[in-house]
Short mmCIF file of C-alpha atoms (C1' of nucleotides) in Angstrom, two decimals:
data_model
loop_
_atom_site.label_atom_id
_atom_site.label_comp_id
_atom_site.label_asym_id
_atom_site.label_seq_id
_atom_site.Cartn_x
_atom_site.Cartn_y
_atom_site.Cartn_z
CA MET A 1 6.52 1.63 47.23
CA GLY A 2 6.28 2.01 43.62
CA THR A 3 4.72 4.53 41.61
CA LEU A 4 1.38 4.47 39.77
CA ALA A 5 3.11 3.51 36.67
CA ASP A 6 4.77 0.61 38.47
CA HIS A 7 1.52 -0.64 39.65
CA ILE A 8 -0.15 -0.39 36.17
CA GLU A 9 2.88 -2.18 34.77
CA ALA A 10 2.63 -5.00 37.30
CA TYR A 11 -1.15 -5.30 36.71
CA ILE A 12 -0.67 -5.79 33.00
CA LYS A 13 2.19 -8.22 33.53
CA ARG A 14 0.08 -10.32 35.88
CA MET A 15 -2.82 -10.34 33.35
CA LEU A 16 -0.16 -11.55 30.78
CA ARG A 17 1.00 -14.23 32.92
CA GLU A 18 -2.59 -15.51 33.57
CA SER A 19 -3.39 -15.48 30.02
CA GLN A 20 -2.76 -18.58 28.03
CA THR A 21 -2.29 -16.75 24.70
CA ASN A 22 0.60 -14.60 25.66
CA SER A 23 -1.49 -11.53 24.98
CA VAL A 24 -4.09 -9.40 26.61
CA GLU A 25 -6.61 -7.06 25.56
CA LEU A 26 -7.28 -3.85 27.47
CA SER A 27 -9.68 -0.91 27.45
CA ARG A 28 -7.64 2.23 27.98
CA ALA A 29 -10.50 4.16 29.53
CA GLN A 30 -11.47 1.29 31.79
CA LEU A 31 -7.94 0.61 33.05
CA ALA A 32 -7.52 4.39 33.71
CA ASP A 33 -10.66 4.26 35.74
CA THR A 34 -9.53 1.19 37.69
CA PHE A 35 -6.36 3.14 38.66
CA ALA A 36 -8.16 6.41 38.92
CA CYS A 37 -5.84 8.31 36.61
CA VAL A 38 -6.05 10.02 33.23
CA PRO A 39 -6.17 7.75 30.34
CA SER A 40 -2.99 9.17 28.84
CA GLN A 41 -1.14 7.55 31.84
CA ILE A 42 -1.89 4.15 30.36
CA ASN A 43 0.10 5.34 27.09
CA TYR A 44 2.92 6.47 29.20
CA VAL A 45 3.12 2.97 30.95
CA LEU A 46 3.06 1.26 27.57
CA THR A 47 5.70 3.34 25.94
CA THR A 48 8.10 3.08 28.89
CA ARG A 49 7.42 -0.33 30.03
CA PHE A 50 6.14 -2.54 27.11
CA SER A 51 8.47 -1.60 24.24
CA LEU A 52 9.60 -3.94 21.45
CA GLU A 53 13.09 -3.90 22.99
CA ARG A 54 11.72 -5.13 26.19
CA GLY A 55 10.02 -8.01 24.39
CA TYR A 56 6.35 -6.78 23.88
CA VAL A 57 4.26 -5.83 21.09
CA VAL A 58 1.49 -3.28 21.63
CA GLU A 59 -1.36 -2.89 18.99
CA SER A 60 -4.41 -0.67 19.43
CA ARG A 61 -7.50 0.50 17.70
CA ARG A 62 -9.44 3.74 18.19
CA GLY A 63 -13.09 4.43 17.74
CA GLY A 64 -16.07 2.42 19.06
CA GLY A 65 -14.99 -0.93 20.18
CA GLY A 66 -11.48 0.29 20.47
CA TYR A 67 -8.86 -1.73 22.40
CA ILE A 68 -5.15 -1.94 23.32
CA ARG A 69 -3.62 -5.43 22.97
CA VAL A 70 -0.29 -6.09 24.65
CA GLY A 71 1.45 -9.32 23.59
CA ARG A 72 4.69 -10.91 24.83
CA VAL A 73 7.28 -11.86 22.24
CA PRO A 74 9.49 -14.65 23.61
CA VAL A 75 13.28 -13.76 23.59
CA ALA A 76 15.19 -16.94 23.09
CA ASP A 77 18.46 -17.10 25.12
CA ARG A 78 20.61 -18.14 22.19
CA TYR A 79 19.66 -14.96 20.31
CA THR A 80 20.47 -12.69 23.25
CA HIS A 81 23.76 -12.05 21.75
CA ALA A 82 22.20 -10.96 18.35
CA MET A 83 19.88 -8.69 20.08
CA GLN A 84 22.83 -6.97 22.04
CA ILE A 85 24.66 -6.43 18.81
CA LEU A 86 21.47 -4.91 17.25
CA GLN A 87 21.21 -2.51 20.21
CA THR A 88 24.70 -1.27 19.42
CA ILE A 89 23.50 0.29 16.17
CA GLY A 90 23.00 3.79 17.01
CA ASP A 91 20.94 6.57 15.25
CA GLU A 92 23.25 6.55 12.34
CA LEU A 93 25.03 3.74 10.52
CA GLU A 94 27.77 4.10 7.90
CA GLU A 95 28.04 1.56 5.14
CA LYS A 96 31.31 0.26 6.70
CA GLN A 97 29.69 -0.36 10.01
CA LEU A 98 26.87 -2.18 8.33
CA ASN A 99 29.38 -4.41 6.57
CA ASP A 100 30.90 -5.16 9.86
CA ILE A 101 27.56 -6.20 11.39
CA LEU A 102 26.69 -8.28 8.44
CA ALA A 103 29.95 -10.09 8.43
CA CYS A 104 29.57 -10.73 12.06
CA PHE A 105 26.03 -12.13 11.56
CA ARG A 106 27.51 -14.29 8.76
CA ASP A 107 30.32 -15.57 10.86
CA MET A 108 27.98 -16.54 13.58
CA GLN A 109 25.97 -18.38 10.80
CA TRP A 110 22.84 -16.36 11.67
CA ILE A 111 22.62 -15.45 8.12
CA SER A 112 24.04 -17.01 4.74
CA GLU A 113 26.26 -15.39 2.27
CA ILE A 114 23.30 -14.99 0.12
CA GLU A 115 21.23 -13.35 2.71
CA MET A 116 23.95 -10.96 3.52
CA ARG A 117 24.18 -9.77 -0.03
CA ARG A 118 20.43 -9.63 -0.21
CA ILE A 119 20.36 -7.27 2.83
CA ARG A 120 23.02 -5.21 1.44
CA GLY A 121 21.22 -4.92 -1.83
CA ILE A 122 18.00 -3.97 -0.22
CA VAL A 123 19.53 -1.48 2.13
CA GLN A 124 21.58 0.11 -0.82
CA GLN A 125 18.39 0.27 -2.91
CA GLU A 126 16.30 2.02 -0.20
CA VAL A 127 19.17 4.48 0.82
CA SER A 128 19.75 5.51 -2.62
CA THR A 129 16.24 6.84 -2.84
CA VAL A 130 16.77 9.60 -0.35
CA SER A 131 19.11 12.55 -0.65
CA GLN A 132 19.38 13.35 3.12
CA GLY A 133 19.73 11.24 6.20
CA LYS A 134 21.25 8.22 4.47
CA GLU A 135 22.95 7.06 7.72
CA LEU A 136 19.78 7.44 9.72
CA LEU A 137 17.79 5.37 7.12
CA ARG A 138 20.51 2.86 7.01
CA ALA A 139 20.48 2.34 10.67
CA SER A 140 16.74 1.85 10.75
CA LEU A 141 16.71 -0.60 7.82
CA ALA A 142 19.50 -2.72 9.32
CA ARG A 143 17.88 -2.91 12.64
CA ALA A 144 14.62 -3.80 11.05
CA LEU A 145 15.84 -6.42 8.77
CA LEU A 146 18.19 -8.06 11.28
CA PHE A 147 15.55 -7.93 13.96
CA TRP A 148 13.15 -9.63 11.63
CA ILE A 149 15.58 -12.44 10.99
CA VAL A 150 16.53 -12.87 14.62
CA LYS A 151 12.85 -13.06 15.53
CA SER A 152 11.90 -15.33 12.57
CA ALA A 153 14.61 -17.82 13.53
CA GLU A 154 13.02 -18.48 16.92
CA MET B 1 -14.78 -9.05 21.66
CA GLY B 2 -14.99 -7.52 18.32
CA THR B 3 -17.52 -5.08 17.03
CA LEU B 4 -20.36 -5.79 14.88
CA ALA B 5 -18.28 -4.72 11.87
CA ASP B 6 -15.67 -7.27 12.85
CA HIS B 7 -18.28 -10.02 13.04
CA ILE B 8 -19.82 -9.05 9.59
CA GLU B 9 -16.29 -9.11 8.17
CA ALA B 10 -15.53 -12.54 9.55
CA TYR B 11 -18.85 -13.88 8.35
CA ILE B 12 -18.08 -12.71 4.70
CA LYS B 13 -14.70 -14.00 4.92
CA ARG B 14 -15.83 -17.41 5.97
CA MET B 15 -18.20 -17.53 3.08
CA LEU B 16 -15.39 -16.62 0.76
CA ARG B 17 -13.35 -19.47 2.17
CA GLU B 18 -16.00 -21.90 1.90
CA SER B 19 -16.82 -20.97 -1.62
CA GLN B 20 -14.83 -22.65 -4.38
CA THR B 21 -15.21 -19.81 -6.78
CA ASN B 22 -13.40 -17.12 -4.92
CA SER B 23 -16.34 -14.95 -4.76
CA VAL B 24 -19.76 -14.80 -2.94
CA GLU B 25 -23.15 -13.06 -3.72
CA LEU B 26 -24.75 -11.37 -0.65
CA SER B 27 -28.07 -9.56 -0.11
CA ARG B 28 -27.43 -6.37 1.74
CA ALA B 29 -30.95 -6.18 3.26
CA GLN B 30 -30.86 -9.86 4.36
CA LEU B 31 -27.30 -9.70 5.81
CA ALA B 32 -28.36 -6.55 7.61
CA ASP B 33 -31.30 -8.28 9.04
CA THR B 34 -29.12 -11.33 10.09
CA PHE B 35 -26.96 -9.05 12.08
CA ALA B 36 -29.92 -6.77 13.29
CA CYS B 37 -28.39 -3.61 11.85
CA VAL B 38 -29.17 -0.96 9.39
CA PRO B 39 -28.32 -1.80 5.71
CA SER B 40 -25.62 0.92 5.40
CA GLN B 41 -23.58 -0.94 8.02
CA ILE B 42 -22.92 -3.45 5.31
CA ASN B 43 -21.61 -0.76 3.11
CA TYR B 44 -19.44 0.39 5.94
CA VAL B 45 -17.84 -3.10 6.36
CA LEU B 46 -17.37 -3.48 2.66
CA THR B 47 -15.57 -0.16 2.12
CA THR B 48 -13.42 -0.57 5.26
CA ARG B 49 -12.52 -4.36 4.97
CA PHE B 50 -12.91 -5.35 1.55
CA SER B 51 -11.20 -2.52 -0.39
CA LEU B 52 -9.15 -3.19 -3.58
CA GLU B 53 -6.02 -2.39 -1.54
CA ARG B 54 -6.72 -5.35 0.75
CA GLY B 55 -7.23 -7.42 -2.31
CA TYR B 56 -10.96 -7.65 -2.82
CA VAL B 57 -13.33 -6.62 -5.47
CA VAL B 58 -16.81 -5.49 -4.80
CA GLU B 59 -19.57 -5.32 -7.50
CA SER B 60 -23.19 -4.72 -6.93
CA ARG B 61 -26.34 -3.81 -8.58
CA ARG B 62 -29.42 -1.94 -7.28
CA GLY B 63 -33.03 -2.46 -8.10
CA GLY B 64 -35.20 -5.60 -8.09
CA GLY B 65 -32.92 -8.71 -7.89
CA GLY B 66 -30.03 -6.55 -6.75
CA TYR B 67 -27.05 -8.02 -5.18
CA ILE B 68 -23.64 -7.43 -3.77
CA ARG B 69 -20.80 -9.69 -4.97
CA VAL B 70 -17.49 -9.92 -3.05
CA GLY B 71 -14.50 -11.43 -4.77
CA ARG B 72 -10.95 -11.96 -4.21
CA VAL B 73 -8.74 -10.24 -6.67
CA PRO B 74 -7.66 -12.73 -9.08
CA VAL B 75 -4.00 -13.83 -8.56
CA ALA B 76 -2.38 -15.57 -11.38
CA ASP B 77 1.00 -15.55 -10.00
CA ARG B 78 1.31 -14.84 -6.28
CA TYR B 79 4.89 -13.70 -6.55
CA THR B 80 4.02 -11.21 -9.36
CA HIS B 81 1.04 -10.00 -7.32
CA ALA B 82 3.14 -9.35 -4.33
CA MET B 83 5.60 -7.37 -6.16
CA GLN B 84 2.96 -5.38 -7.73
CA ILE B 85 1.67 -4.45 -4.43
CA LEU B 86 5.11 -3.54 -3.25
CA GLN B 87 5.55 -1.40 -6.21
CA THR B 88 2.46 0.51 -5.34
CA ILE B 89 4.47 1.82 -2.16
CA GLY B 90 5.53 5.34 -3.02
CA ASP B 91 8.05 7.54 -1.34
CA GLU B 92 5.72 7.93 1.70
CA LEU B 93 3.62 5.49 3.41
CA GLU B 94 0.88 6.34 6.00
CA GLU B 95 0.21 3.98 8.77
CA LYS B 96 -3.25 3.27 7.45
CA GLN B 97 -1.81 2.21 4.09
CA LEU B 98 0.77 0.03 5.71
CA ASN B 99 -2.13 -1.79 7.51
CA ASP B 100 -3.92 -2.26 4.34
CA ILE B 101 -0.99 -3.91 2.70
CA LEU B 102 -0.18 -6.01 5.79
CA ALA B 103 -3.92 -7.16 5.87
CA CYS B 104 -3.69 -7.90 2.19
CA PHE B 105 -0.50 -10.04 2.63
CA ARG B 106 -2.06 -11.83 5.46
CA ASP B 107 -5.30 -12.53 3.59
CA MET B 108 -3.08 -13.83 0.73
CA GLN B 109 -1.35 -16.02 3.34
CA TRP B 110 2.00 -14.49 2.60
CA ILE B 111 2.49 -13.73 6.17
CA SER B 112 0.75 -15.09 9.30
CA GLU B 113 -1.11 -12.97 11.90
CA ILE B 114 1.99 -13.12 14.31
CA GLU B 115 4.30 -11.98 11.50
CA MET B 116 1.96 -9.24 10.62
CA ARG B 117 1.99 -7.96 14.19
CA ARG B 118 5.85 -8.32 14.23
CA ILE B 119 6.37 -6.20 11.19
CA ARG B 120 3.88 -3.59 12.68
CA GLY B 121 5.94 -3.63 15.93
CA ILE B 122 9.26 -3.17 14.14
CA VAL B 123 8.09 -0.40 11.90
CA GLN B 124 6.43 1.39 14.73
CA GLN B 125 9.55 1.02 16.90
CA GLU B 126 11.81 2.41 14.22
CA VAL B 127 9.40 5.16 13.12
CA SER B 128 9.02 6.29 16.61
CA THR B 129 12.74 7.14 16.97
CA VAL B 130 12.62 9.89 14.27
CA SER B 131 10.92 13.18 14.54
CA GLN B 132 10.77 13.98 10.96
CA GLY B 133 10.17 11.99 7.65
CA LYS B 134 8.17 9.28 9.47
CA GLU B 135 6.22 8.49 6.29
CA LEU B 136 9.51 8.21 4.24
CA LEU B 137 11.01 5.87 6.74
CA ARG B 138 7.87 3.74 6.93
CA ALA B 139 7.83 3.38 3.30
CA SER B 140 11.47 2.12 3.17
CA LEU B 141 11.08 -0.21 6.06
CA ALA B 142 7.89 -1.72 4.62
CA ARG B 143 9.37 -2.13 1.20
CA ALA B 144 12.59 -3.73 2.73
CA LEU B 145 10.79 -6.04 5.10
CA LEU B 146 8.24 -7.33 2.60
CA PHE B 147 10.75 -7.56 -0.15
CA TRP B 148 12.79 -9.74 2.12
CA ILE B 149 9.90 -11.95 2.94
CA VAL B 150 8.94 -12.26 -0.82
CA LYS B 151 12.46 -13.05 -1.77
CA SER B 152 12.94 -15.51 0.93
CA ALA B 153 9.76 -17.46 -0.04
CA GLU B 154 10.97 -17.81 -3.66
"C1'" DG C 1 -44.45 1.57 -23.96
"C1'" DA C 2 -45.04 5.24 -20.59
"C1'" DA C 3 -46.22 5.86 -16.03
"C1'" DC C 4 -46.33 3.86 -11.68
"C1'" DT C 5 -44.89 0.69 -8.11
"C1'" DT C 6 -41.72 -2.02 -5.63
"C1'" DA C 7 -37.38 -3.79 -4.37
"C1'" DA C 8 -32.95 -3.40 -4.15
"C1'" DC C 9 -28.49 -0.79 -3.29
"C1'" DG C 10 -25.56 3.87 -2.41
"C1'" DT C 11 -24.17 8.21 -0.05
"C1'" DC C 12 -23.26 11.27 3.29
"C1'" DA C 13 -23.30 13.72 7.30
"C1'" DG C 14 -23.91 13.45 12.19
"C1'" DT C 15 -23.24 11.25 16.76
"C1'" DA C 16 -20.85 8.54 20.03
"C1'" DA C 17 -17.13 5.88 21.60
"C1'" DT C 18 -12.53 5.04 21.74
"C1'" DA C 19 -7.42 5.91 21.72
"C1'" DG C 20 -3.03 9.15 20.78
"C1'" DT C 21 -0.02 13.25 21.23
"C1'" DC C 22 2.32 16.75 23.36
"C1'" DA C 23 3.73 20.13 26.47
"C1'" DA C 24 3.79 21.60 30.85
"C1'" DA C 25 3.62 20.90 35.79
"C1'" DG C 26 5.05 17.94 39.78
"C1'" DA C 27 7.97 14.56 42.14
"C1'" DA C 28 11.98 11.93 43.19
"C1'" DG C 29 16.81 11.17 43.36
"C1'" DG C 30 21.49 12.61 43.04
"C1'" DC D 1 20.14 22.75 42.02
"C1'" DC D 2 19.77 19.80 38.14
"C1'" DT D 3 18.19 15.93 35.83
"C1'" DT D 4 15.12 12.41 34.98
"C1'" DC D 5 10.93 10.25 35.66
"C1'" DT D 6 5.92 10.64 36.46
"C1'" DT D 7 1.41 12.57 36.05
"C1'" DT D 8 -1.95 15.44 34.21
"C1'" DG D 9 -5.25 17.52 30.82
"C1'" DA D 10 -6.39 19.82 26.72
"C1'" DC D 11 -6.62 18.88 22.14
"C1'" DT D 12 -6.57 15.60 18.20
"C1'" DA D 13 -7.44 11.49 15.35
"C1'" DT D 14 -9.78 7.39 14.22
"C1'" DT D 15 -13.50 4.01 14.08
"C1'" DA D 16 -18.20 2.38 14.47
"C1'" DC D 17 -22.89 2.98 13.59
"C1'" DT D 18 -27.33 5.08 12.33
"C1'" DG D 19 -30.94 7.37 9.57
"C1'" DA D 20 -32.62 10.36 6.29
"C1'" DC D 21 -32.48 10.80 1.58
"C1'" DG D 22 -31.04 9.56 -3.21
"C1'" DT D 23 -30.47 6.26 -7.15
"C1'" DT D 24 -31.33 2.20 -10.17
"C1'" DA D 25 -33.50 -1.94 -11.94
"C1'" DA D 26 -37.40 -4.80 -12.62
"C1'" DG D 27 -42.17 -5.79 -12.65
"C1'" DT D 28 -47.25 -4.12 -13.50
"C1'" DT D 29 -50.93 -1.61 -15.38
"C1'" DC D 30 -53.47 0.47 -18.88
#
DNA sequence: GAACTTAACGTCAGTAATAGTCAAAGAAGG
DNA sequence: CCTTCTTTGACTATTACTGACGTTAAGTTC
């Protein structure tokens, strides 16, 4: 006997399975009405169950004709490993750790030597623009760029 | 389905694609009539969807024989243009500005619709992990990812 | 050619329709 | 108990659309 959030999650996932396009468009208010709950409950379900890490992208628009679109991003098996490594990146990332990860990606031939240098360059460039929170920014940038590459390779 | 504004936007973009000259001339009153709306709705669409930030120029003239001309911003060298846009990103970047840049990149066919969503997803994901400096982080992430794409396309 | 008329387009503020955020209360499980 | 997950609702932000009123250009009349 699941919670309300579980039911809403299942409902959206069923819609996704039934859609040909791998994405569905919802109306927050209408969905909330269907499940007789407050609209913000829908946001709760989306943030807890349909995160990028779990393989979903959520877009939305407010105002008249607003909507919420939930899309499935396929996660290929051969990149599961790469994703696992990305998930080891914590809040902060030292330059040395970044180099380790880049070396790992290069060794796995997920990126080339040139791309490795390019990533280092971009990250260094961006990190040098801030005076505080360099490790935080480095972690975000590394995750973002490597995630992009992993996803693009699919 | 989309809103009225979305339809008018699509209509104008189709006209633009079909025109060889990279620009189209409209009659506000006539267009409003076609879509059965008030004329100012056309202005709304033009300011929200065809801004300079998104890579369009709009000229118009009032009075008898008045017109509205919508054109794509002239792009001599696509790479240069992309870099120029990236350089307009300052220290901070609001979500709205990011959307404009992404829309512009998509309209220039530098990125696909799917890639646009992916970037939005990655940036949202990363930005949501911090409590402060969201605009700062968004600016860095956007620059890094888009720079990566531009460089990779060279 | 000044005044008037007509035909465009522009602005702005208000209303309605959506969605997002956040903190606090409640429930469930250890 | 204590922690973590769920649920709620008050408040906020964004987007779409309309209509009244303003501005500009071209044509017409005398």
